[in-house]
XYZ file of C-alpha atoms in Angstrom:
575
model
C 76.117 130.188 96.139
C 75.169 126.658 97.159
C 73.403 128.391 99.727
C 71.734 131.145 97.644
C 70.342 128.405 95.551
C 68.708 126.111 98.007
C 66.774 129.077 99.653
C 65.745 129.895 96.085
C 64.701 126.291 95.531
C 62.748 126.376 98.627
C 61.086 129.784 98.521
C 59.993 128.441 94.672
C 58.973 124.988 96.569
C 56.644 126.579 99.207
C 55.232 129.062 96.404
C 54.404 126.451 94.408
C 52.476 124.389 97.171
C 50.154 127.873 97.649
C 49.341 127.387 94.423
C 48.875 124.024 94.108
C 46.651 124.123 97.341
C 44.650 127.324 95.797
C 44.058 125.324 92.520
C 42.825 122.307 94.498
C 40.386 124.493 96.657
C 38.840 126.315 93.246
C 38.394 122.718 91.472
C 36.971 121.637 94.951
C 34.401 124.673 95.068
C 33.706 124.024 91.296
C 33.069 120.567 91.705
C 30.966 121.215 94.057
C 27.176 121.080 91.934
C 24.464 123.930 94.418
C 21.913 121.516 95.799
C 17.971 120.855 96.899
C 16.620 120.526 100.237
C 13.762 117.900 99.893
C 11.870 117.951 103.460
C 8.695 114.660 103.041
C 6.970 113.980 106.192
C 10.215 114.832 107.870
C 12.531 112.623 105.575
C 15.482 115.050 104.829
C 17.145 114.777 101.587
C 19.832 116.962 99.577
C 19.668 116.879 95.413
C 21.281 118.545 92.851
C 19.699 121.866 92.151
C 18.460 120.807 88.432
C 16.387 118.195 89.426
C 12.495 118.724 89.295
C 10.375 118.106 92.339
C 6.949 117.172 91.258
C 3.954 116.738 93.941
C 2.242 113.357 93.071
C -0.719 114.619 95.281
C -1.728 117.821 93.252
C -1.116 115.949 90.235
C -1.569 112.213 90.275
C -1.746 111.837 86.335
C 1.905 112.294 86.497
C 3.742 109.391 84.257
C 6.158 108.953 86.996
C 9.780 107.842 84.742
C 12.993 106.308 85.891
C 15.309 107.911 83.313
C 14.519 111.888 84.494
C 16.074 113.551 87.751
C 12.875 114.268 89.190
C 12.275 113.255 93.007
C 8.711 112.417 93.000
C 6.522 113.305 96.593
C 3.304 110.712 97.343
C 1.954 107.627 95.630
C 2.014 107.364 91.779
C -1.284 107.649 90.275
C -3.215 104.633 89.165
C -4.164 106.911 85.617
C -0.687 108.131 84.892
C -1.061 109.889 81.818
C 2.613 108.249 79.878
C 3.515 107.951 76.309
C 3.106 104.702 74.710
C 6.497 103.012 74.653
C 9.640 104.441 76.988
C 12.621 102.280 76.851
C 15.565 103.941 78.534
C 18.465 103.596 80.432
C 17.295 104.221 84.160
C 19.186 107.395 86.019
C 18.773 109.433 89.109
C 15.201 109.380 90.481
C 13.435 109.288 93.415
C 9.752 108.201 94.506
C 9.146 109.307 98.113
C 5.375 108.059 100.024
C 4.278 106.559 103.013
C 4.162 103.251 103.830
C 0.053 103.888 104.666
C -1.061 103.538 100.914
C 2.147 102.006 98.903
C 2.310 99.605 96.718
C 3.903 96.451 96.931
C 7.163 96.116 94.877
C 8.766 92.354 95.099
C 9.988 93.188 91.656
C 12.814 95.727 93.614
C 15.330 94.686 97.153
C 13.621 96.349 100.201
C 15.881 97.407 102.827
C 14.630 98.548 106.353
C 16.168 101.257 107.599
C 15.291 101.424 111.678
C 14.517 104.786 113.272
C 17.784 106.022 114.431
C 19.565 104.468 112.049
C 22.080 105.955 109.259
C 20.617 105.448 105.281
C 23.490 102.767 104.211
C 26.144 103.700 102.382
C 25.469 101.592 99.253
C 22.610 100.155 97.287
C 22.176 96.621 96.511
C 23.435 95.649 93.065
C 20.537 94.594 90.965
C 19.535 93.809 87.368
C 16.778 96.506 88.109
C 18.597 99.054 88.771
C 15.957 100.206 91.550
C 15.632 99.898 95.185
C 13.217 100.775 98.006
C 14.434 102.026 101.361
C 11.789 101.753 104.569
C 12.826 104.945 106.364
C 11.014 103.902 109.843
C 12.419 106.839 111.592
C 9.535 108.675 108.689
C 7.210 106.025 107.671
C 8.459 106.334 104.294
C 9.818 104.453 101.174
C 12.235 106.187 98.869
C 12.813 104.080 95.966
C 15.778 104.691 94.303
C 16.723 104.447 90.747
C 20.225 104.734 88.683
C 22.391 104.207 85.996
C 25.354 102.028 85.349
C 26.959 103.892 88.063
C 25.565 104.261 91.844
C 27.633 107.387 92.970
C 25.209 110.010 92.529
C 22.326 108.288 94.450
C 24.634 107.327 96.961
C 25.801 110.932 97.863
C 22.226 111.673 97.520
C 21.878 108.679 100.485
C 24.686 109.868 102.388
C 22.673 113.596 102.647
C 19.384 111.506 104.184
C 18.422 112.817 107.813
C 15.042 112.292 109.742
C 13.876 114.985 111.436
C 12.300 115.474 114.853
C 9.049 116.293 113.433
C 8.699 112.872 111.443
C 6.105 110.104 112.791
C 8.102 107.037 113.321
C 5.975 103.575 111.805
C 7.051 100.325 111.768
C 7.870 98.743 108.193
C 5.521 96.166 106.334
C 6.942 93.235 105.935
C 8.276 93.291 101.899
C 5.763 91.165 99.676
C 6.520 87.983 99.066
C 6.222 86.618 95.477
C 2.636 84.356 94.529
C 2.780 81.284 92.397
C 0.118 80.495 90.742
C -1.809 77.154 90.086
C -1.474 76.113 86.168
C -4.871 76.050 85.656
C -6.906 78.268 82.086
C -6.878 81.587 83.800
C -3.500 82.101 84.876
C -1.762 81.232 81.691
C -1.663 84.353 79.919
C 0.225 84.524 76.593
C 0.549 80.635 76.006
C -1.566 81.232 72.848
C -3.586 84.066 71.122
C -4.924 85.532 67.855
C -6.097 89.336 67.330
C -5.176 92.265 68.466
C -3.501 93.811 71.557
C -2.209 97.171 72.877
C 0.358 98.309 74.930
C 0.837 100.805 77.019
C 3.894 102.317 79.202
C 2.320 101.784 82.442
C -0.653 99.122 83.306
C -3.886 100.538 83.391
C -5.765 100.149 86.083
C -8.144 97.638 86.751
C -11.278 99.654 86.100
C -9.421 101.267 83.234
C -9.124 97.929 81.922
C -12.559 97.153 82.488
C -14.149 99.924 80.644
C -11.648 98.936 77.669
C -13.536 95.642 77.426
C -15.508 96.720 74.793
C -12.358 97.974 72.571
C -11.159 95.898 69.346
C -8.525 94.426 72.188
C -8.410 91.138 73.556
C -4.709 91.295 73.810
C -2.581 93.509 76.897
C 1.314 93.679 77.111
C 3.053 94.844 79.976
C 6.518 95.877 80.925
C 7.723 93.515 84.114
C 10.512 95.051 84.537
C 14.551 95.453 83.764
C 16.994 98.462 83.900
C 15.275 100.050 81.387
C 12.086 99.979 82.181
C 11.521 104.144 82.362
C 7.817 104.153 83.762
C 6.645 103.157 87.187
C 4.239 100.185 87.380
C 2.071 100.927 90.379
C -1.103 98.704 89.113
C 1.405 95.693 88.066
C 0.879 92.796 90.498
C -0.078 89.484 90.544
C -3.390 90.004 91.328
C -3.836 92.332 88.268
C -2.321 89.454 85.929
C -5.114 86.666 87.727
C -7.730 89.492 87.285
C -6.918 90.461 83.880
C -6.653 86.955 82.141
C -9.702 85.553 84.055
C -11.662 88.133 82.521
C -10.287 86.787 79.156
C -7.523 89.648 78.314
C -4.403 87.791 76.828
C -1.283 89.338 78.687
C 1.894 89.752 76.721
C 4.853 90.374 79.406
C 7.670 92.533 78.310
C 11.294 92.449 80.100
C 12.835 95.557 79.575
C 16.291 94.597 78.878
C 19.707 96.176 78.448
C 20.407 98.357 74.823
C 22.532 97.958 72.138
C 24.984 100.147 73.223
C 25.062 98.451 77.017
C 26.026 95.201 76.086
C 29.793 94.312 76.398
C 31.091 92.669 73.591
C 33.247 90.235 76.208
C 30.237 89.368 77.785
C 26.883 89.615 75.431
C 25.622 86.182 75.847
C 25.794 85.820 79.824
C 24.373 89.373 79.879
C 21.601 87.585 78.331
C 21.184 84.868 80.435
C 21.218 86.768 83.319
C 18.411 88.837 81.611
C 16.898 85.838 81.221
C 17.069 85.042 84.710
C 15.830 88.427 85.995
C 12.598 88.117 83.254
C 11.870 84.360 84.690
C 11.727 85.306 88.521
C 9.915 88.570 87.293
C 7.264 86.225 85.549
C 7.125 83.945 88.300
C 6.468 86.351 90.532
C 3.393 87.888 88.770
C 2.057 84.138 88.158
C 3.107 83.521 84.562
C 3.066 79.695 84.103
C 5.595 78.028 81.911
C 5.392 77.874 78.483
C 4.351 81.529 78.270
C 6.140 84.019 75.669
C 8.708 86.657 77.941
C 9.632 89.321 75.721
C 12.455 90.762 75.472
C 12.233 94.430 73.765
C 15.369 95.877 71.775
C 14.896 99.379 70.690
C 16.164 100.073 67.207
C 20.455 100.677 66.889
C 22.984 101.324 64.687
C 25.138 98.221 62.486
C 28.191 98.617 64.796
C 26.324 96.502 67.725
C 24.859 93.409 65.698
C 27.075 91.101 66.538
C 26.701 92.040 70.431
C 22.899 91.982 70.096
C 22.658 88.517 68.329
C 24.992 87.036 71.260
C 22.910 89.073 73.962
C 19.376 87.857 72.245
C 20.858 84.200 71.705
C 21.727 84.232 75.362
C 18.630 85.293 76.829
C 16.748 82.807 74.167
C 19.356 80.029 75.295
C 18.401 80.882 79.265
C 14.590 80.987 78.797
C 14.037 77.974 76.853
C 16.297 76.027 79.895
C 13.726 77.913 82.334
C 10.819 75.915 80.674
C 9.725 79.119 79.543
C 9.146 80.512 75.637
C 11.706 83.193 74.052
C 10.396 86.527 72.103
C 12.342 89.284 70.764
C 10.534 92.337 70.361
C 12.629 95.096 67.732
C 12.882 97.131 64.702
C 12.332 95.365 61.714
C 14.917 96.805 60.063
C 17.474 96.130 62.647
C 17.086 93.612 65.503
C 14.093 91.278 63.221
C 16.236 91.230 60.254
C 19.563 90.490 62.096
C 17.964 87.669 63.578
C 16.200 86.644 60.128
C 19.615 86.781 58.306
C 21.199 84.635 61.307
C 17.854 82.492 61.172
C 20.042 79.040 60.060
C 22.579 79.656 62.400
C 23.976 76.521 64.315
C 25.823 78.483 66.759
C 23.138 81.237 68.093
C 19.884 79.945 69.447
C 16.903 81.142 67.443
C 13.993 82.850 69.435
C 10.466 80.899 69.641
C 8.458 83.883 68.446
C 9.716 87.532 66.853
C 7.650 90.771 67.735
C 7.758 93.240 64.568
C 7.895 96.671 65.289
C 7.040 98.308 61.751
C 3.995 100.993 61.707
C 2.923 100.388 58.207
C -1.085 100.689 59.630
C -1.806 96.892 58.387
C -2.950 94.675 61.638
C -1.690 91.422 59.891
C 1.890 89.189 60.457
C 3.614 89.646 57.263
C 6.719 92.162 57.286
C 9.151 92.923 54.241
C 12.143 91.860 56.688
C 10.635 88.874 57.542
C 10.331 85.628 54.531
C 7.572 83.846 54.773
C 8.741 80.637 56.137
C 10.678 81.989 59.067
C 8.609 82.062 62.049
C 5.801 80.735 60.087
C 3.839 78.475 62.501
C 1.381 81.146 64.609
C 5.015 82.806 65.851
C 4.657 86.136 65.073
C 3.373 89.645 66.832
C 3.545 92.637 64.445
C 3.697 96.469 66.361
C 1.663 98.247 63.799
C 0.909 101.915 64.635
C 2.311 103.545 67.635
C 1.932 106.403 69.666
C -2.098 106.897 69.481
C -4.575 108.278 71.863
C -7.827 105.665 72.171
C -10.968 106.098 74.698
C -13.269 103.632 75.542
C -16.034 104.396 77.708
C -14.659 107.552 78.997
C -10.923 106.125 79.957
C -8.117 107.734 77.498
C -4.929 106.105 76.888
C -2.233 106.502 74.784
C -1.112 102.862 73.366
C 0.788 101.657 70.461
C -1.841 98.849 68.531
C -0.741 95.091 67.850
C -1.433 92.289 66.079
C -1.054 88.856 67.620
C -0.879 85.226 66.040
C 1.463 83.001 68.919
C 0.219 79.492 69.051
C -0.693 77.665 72.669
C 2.617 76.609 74.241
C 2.774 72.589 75.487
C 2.403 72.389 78.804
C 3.625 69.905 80.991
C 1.983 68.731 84.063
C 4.553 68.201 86.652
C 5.174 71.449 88.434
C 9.254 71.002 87.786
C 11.543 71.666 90.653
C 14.409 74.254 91.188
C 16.855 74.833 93.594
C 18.249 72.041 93.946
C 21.651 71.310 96.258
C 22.767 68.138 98.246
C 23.970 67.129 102.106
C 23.644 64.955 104.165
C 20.264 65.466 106.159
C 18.774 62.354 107.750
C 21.638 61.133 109.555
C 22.621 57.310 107.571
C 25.643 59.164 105.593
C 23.860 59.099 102.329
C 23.709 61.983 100.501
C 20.589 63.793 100.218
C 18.570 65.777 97.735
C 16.663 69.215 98.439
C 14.668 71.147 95.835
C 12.240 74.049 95.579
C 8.175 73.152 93.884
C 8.202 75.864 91.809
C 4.466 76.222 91.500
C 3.818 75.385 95.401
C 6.949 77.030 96.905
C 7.527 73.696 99.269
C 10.707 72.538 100.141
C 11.508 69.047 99.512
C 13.934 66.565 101.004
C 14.361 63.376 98.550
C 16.304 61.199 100.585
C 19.163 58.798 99.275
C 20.124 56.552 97.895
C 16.498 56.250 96.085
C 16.219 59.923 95.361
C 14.994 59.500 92.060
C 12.069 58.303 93.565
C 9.023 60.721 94.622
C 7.973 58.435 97.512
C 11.544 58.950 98.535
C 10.592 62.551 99.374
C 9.621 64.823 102.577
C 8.214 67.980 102.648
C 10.829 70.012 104.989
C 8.733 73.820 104.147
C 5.593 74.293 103.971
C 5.340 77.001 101.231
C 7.161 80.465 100.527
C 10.428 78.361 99.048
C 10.245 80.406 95.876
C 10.953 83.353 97.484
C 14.534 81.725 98.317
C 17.617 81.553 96.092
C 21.092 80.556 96.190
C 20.434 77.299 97.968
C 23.192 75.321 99.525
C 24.229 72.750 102.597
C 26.913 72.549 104.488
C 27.595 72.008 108.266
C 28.197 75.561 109.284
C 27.291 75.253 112.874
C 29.923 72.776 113.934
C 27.417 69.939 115.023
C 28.217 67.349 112.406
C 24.873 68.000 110.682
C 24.516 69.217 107.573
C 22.328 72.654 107.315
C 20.728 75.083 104.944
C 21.772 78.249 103.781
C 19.557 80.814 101.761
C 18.546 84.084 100.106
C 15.547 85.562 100.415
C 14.926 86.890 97.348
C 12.558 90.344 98.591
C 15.140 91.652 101.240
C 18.479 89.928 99.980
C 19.560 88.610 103.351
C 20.901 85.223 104.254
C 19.593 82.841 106.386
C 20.986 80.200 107.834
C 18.540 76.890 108.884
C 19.768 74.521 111.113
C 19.451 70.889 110.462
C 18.957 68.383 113.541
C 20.511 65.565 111.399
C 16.761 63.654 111.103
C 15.919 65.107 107.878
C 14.545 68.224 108.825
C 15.584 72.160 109.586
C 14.013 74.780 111.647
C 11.254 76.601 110.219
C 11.043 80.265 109.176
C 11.252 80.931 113.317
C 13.889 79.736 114.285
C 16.186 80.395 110.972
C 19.321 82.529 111.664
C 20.006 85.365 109.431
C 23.669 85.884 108.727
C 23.914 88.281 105.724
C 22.637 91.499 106.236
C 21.746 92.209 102.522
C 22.670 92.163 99.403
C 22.755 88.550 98.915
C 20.639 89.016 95.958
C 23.231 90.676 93.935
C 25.416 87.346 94.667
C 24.291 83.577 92.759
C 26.041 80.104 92.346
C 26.232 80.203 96.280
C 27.958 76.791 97.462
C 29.683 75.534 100.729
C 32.523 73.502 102.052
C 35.946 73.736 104.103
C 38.281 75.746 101.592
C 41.078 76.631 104.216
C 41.326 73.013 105.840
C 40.403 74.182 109.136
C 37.839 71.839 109.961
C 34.570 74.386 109.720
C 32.630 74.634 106.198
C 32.798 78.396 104.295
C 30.792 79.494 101.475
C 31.663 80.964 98.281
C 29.317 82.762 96.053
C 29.782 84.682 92.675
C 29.268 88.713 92.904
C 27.024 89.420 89.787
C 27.788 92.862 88.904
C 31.740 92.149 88.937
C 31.731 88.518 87.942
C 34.363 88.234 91.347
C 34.309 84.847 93.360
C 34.569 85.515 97.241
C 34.756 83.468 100.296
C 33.295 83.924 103.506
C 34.823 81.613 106.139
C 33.002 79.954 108.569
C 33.111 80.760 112.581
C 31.466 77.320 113.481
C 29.258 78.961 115.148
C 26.847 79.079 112.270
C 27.930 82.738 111.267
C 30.229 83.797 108.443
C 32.623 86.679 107.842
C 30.545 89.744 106.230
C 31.576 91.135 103.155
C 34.082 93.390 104.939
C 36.375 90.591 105.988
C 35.408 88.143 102.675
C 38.430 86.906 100.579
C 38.250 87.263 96.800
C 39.527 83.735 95.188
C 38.736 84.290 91.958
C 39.105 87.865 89.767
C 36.356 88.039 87.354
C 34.110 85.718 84.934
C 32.592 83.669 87.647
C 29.179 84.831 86.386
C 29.433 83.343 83.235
């Protein structure tokens, strides 16, 4: 019997295996979406079968959007033909065009991709939500777009192949971000009375030029954020200097994260981290400080107040410390009267001008959500009518119409500083001051002990410093000398500058780089010897996790990569 029963067991045993292993295979075939083959100039791609493949060439008017599957083939269009105002949570999308032709995008990570080389595996982590890949087996860019999660676009990556036909071109070098002087023309938005428009994309220059004669003085523009929907292929910094010294008032708009994407654990560093992304956005287009930076909040339902007022009072908190002015663009019967009703508050910072969105038709400042002595000294922008088609001199747009009053902001004279860490540089064992110009991008040594002193100072980089984050000094090398570590903020790699211990480190040619990428989806970068053996580490917070990680020195002046990084602290480090 015993017998009997154990061959039954096992007969019922391998049965039951078949038809676990049958099940498996059918979920594995069903899971399995049918797919696109995508062939550009020999750049080999594999989508899911839904998507749309639109042809930017036989139809540049295209509004090419972030928040559709649709791989787009060739440059966007300088006339895209969008609608007025799309706010949306980015998704799956795909721009693919030649490097001969592109546009430059500092506002998004490049990452070079050499001919013969795999597409990696992973994007970097950015409050954009976009990246461009330089496919130089091709000679072309895919930028890449995507929601809260990156698996999709990544098995989309993972299909990538170059074929034999494809031209092979080397990669321009990413743009690096301007600064501008403060002088009149390049301090759009610091103060302004009548009417603007906005639109989803920037016109172009010419556009804008024939729309000189409109009732318009006034421009907005959307700088970017994850969800920005529309592509910006006009939006530089040259267009901003252009623009305002031909007297247009430019209103710049950080498209932010939604109601229903703010964490109710975290609303008010999500909004300093907006904050941060808006500032080096600005920045980068030449927006002085003491301009307005929008922040637009679509319309949403009761349940998220309390996360919105947090996020807003964290992004106001952030760009007021930046030197720069807070706005909140919403609903007036949501996001403007939640921050009217909270307008008192001593515990939620209160934004320096509100942005009305009520299309009542009357171009004026007064709104029925709004009293009368809130945001009462020129602090007000009121959206009046939206979604209408205007032509001026034979360039159509479709815009949504504003009215402006935003007094002049008080600017200050001395350029400010950023960046700043400390080490020991020139030698005397005194500690040592370095720190970024902002408006000049020069790197500045202030030696000790009289740092506080300007004449104390020595300019150790000639210009480009702005492009650099996460700034810190330690002796990584093993030579007793303090050095420099760095981001560069366009590629997200991290460079290593040696110091010679007389107060000054090797230029841009003879810096080291050791992190490959990705560096800026890490901040609050810092060094020192953390496991006692003698040879400084750094640590540096992971953004999009909130994890603090180690990467242990060599003494060589290399670092572990992120494969053989320890995690020392779990989450919250980004607050």
């Amino acid at each position: 019997m015993k017998r009997r029963h154990l061959r039954h067991a096992a007969s019922s045993l391998t049965a039951l295996c078949a038809l676990t292993a049958m099940l498996q295979s059918g979920a594995t075939a069903a899971a399995a979406e049918p797919t696109t083959t995508v062939d550009y100039r020999g750049l080999s791609l594999e989508v899911p079968a839904d998507w749309t493949v639109v042809d930017l060439a036989k139809d540049p008017r295209t509004c090419v959007r972030m928040d559709q599957h649709t791989v787009y083939l060739g440059h966007p269009g300088a006339e895209q033909s969008c609608p007025t105002h799309v706010i949306a949570e980015k998704t799956e999308a795909i721009v693919l065009e030649p490097f001969a032709g592109a546009g430059s995008r500092f506002d998004v990570p490049q990452v070079v991709v050499p001919a013969g080389s795999p597409a990696p595996r992973s994007l970097p982590a950015t409050d954009s939500r976009e990246a461009r890949l330089a496919f130089e087996g091709a000679g072309v860019y895919a930028t890449l777009s995507h929601g809260p999660s990156t698996a999709l676009v990544e098995e989309v990556l993972s299909s990538v192949r170059v074929r034999a036909t494809a031209e092979p071109e080397t990669a321009p070098r990413p743009a690096v971000k301007q600064r501008m002087a403060a002088v009149a023309s390049s301090t759009p938005s610091t103060g302004y009375k009548g009417k603007a428009f906005d639109a989803c994309s920037a016109p172009s220059s010419g556009a804008m030029d024939d729309w000189a004669s409109s009732p318009y003085n006034g421009v907005a523009i959307y700088m970017g954020g994850p969800s920005r929907a529309c592509s910006q292929p006009n939006l530089s910094a040259s267009w901003v200097s252009g623009r305002s010294s031909d007297g247009w008032h430019i209103l710049p708009i950080y498209a932010g994260l939604q109601a229903g994407s703010i964490s109710s654990s975290s609303a008010k560093s999500q909004g300093r981290a907006a904050a941060d992304a808006a500032v080096d956005l600005a920045q980068g287009l030449g927006f002085v400080r003491g301009t307005v930076l929008y922040i637009d909040m679509e319309s949403y339902s009761s349940g998220y107040r309390t996360n919105v007022l947090n996020y807003l009072s964290g992004w106001t908190e952030r760009i007021q410390e930046l030197h720069y002015r807070s706005g909140v663009y919403s609903s007036s019967s949501t996001g403007i009267k939640d921050l009217s009703s909270v307008y008192s508050s001593t515990t939620l910072e209160r934004p320096d001008v509100v942005w009305v969105a009520n299309w009542n038709g009357r171009a004026d400042t007064s709104d029925v959500n709004l009293p009368a002595d809130q945001w009462a000294n020129h602090q007000r922008v009121h959206q009046y009518a939206g979604n209408v088609t205007e032509t001026y001199n034979g360039t159509t747009i479709q815009i949504d119409r504003n009215y402006v009053d935003v007094g002049a902001a008080n600017l200050v004279a001395d350029p400010g500083m950023t960046s700043l860490t400390a080490g020991e540089f020139t030698g005397d064992s005194k500690g040592d001051l370095i720190a970024v110009e902002v408006e000049t991008g020069k790197l500045w040594l202030y030696r000790g002990p009289n740092v506080g002193t300007k004449s104390s100072r020595t300019e150790i980089g000639t210009g480009g410093w702005n492009d650099m984050t996460n700034l810190a000094a330690g002796d990584l090398n093993h030579d007793g000398k303090d050095d420099l570590v760095a981001t560069e903020k366009s590629t997200g790699k991290l460079f290593l500058y040696k110091g010679n211990g007389s107060g000054a480190i090797t230029g841009i040619g003879g810096r080291t780089e050791i992190g490959t990428g990705g560096w800026n989806g890490m901040t609050n970068v810092f060094a020192g010897d953390f496991n006692g053996d003698g040879i400084d580490d750094i640590g540096a917070t992971e953004k999009s996790t909130g994890k603090l990680f180690l990467y242990k020195g060599n003494g060589n002046g290399t670092i572990t990569g992120i494969g053989g990084r320890t995690e020392i602290g779990t989450g919250g480090w980004n607050g």
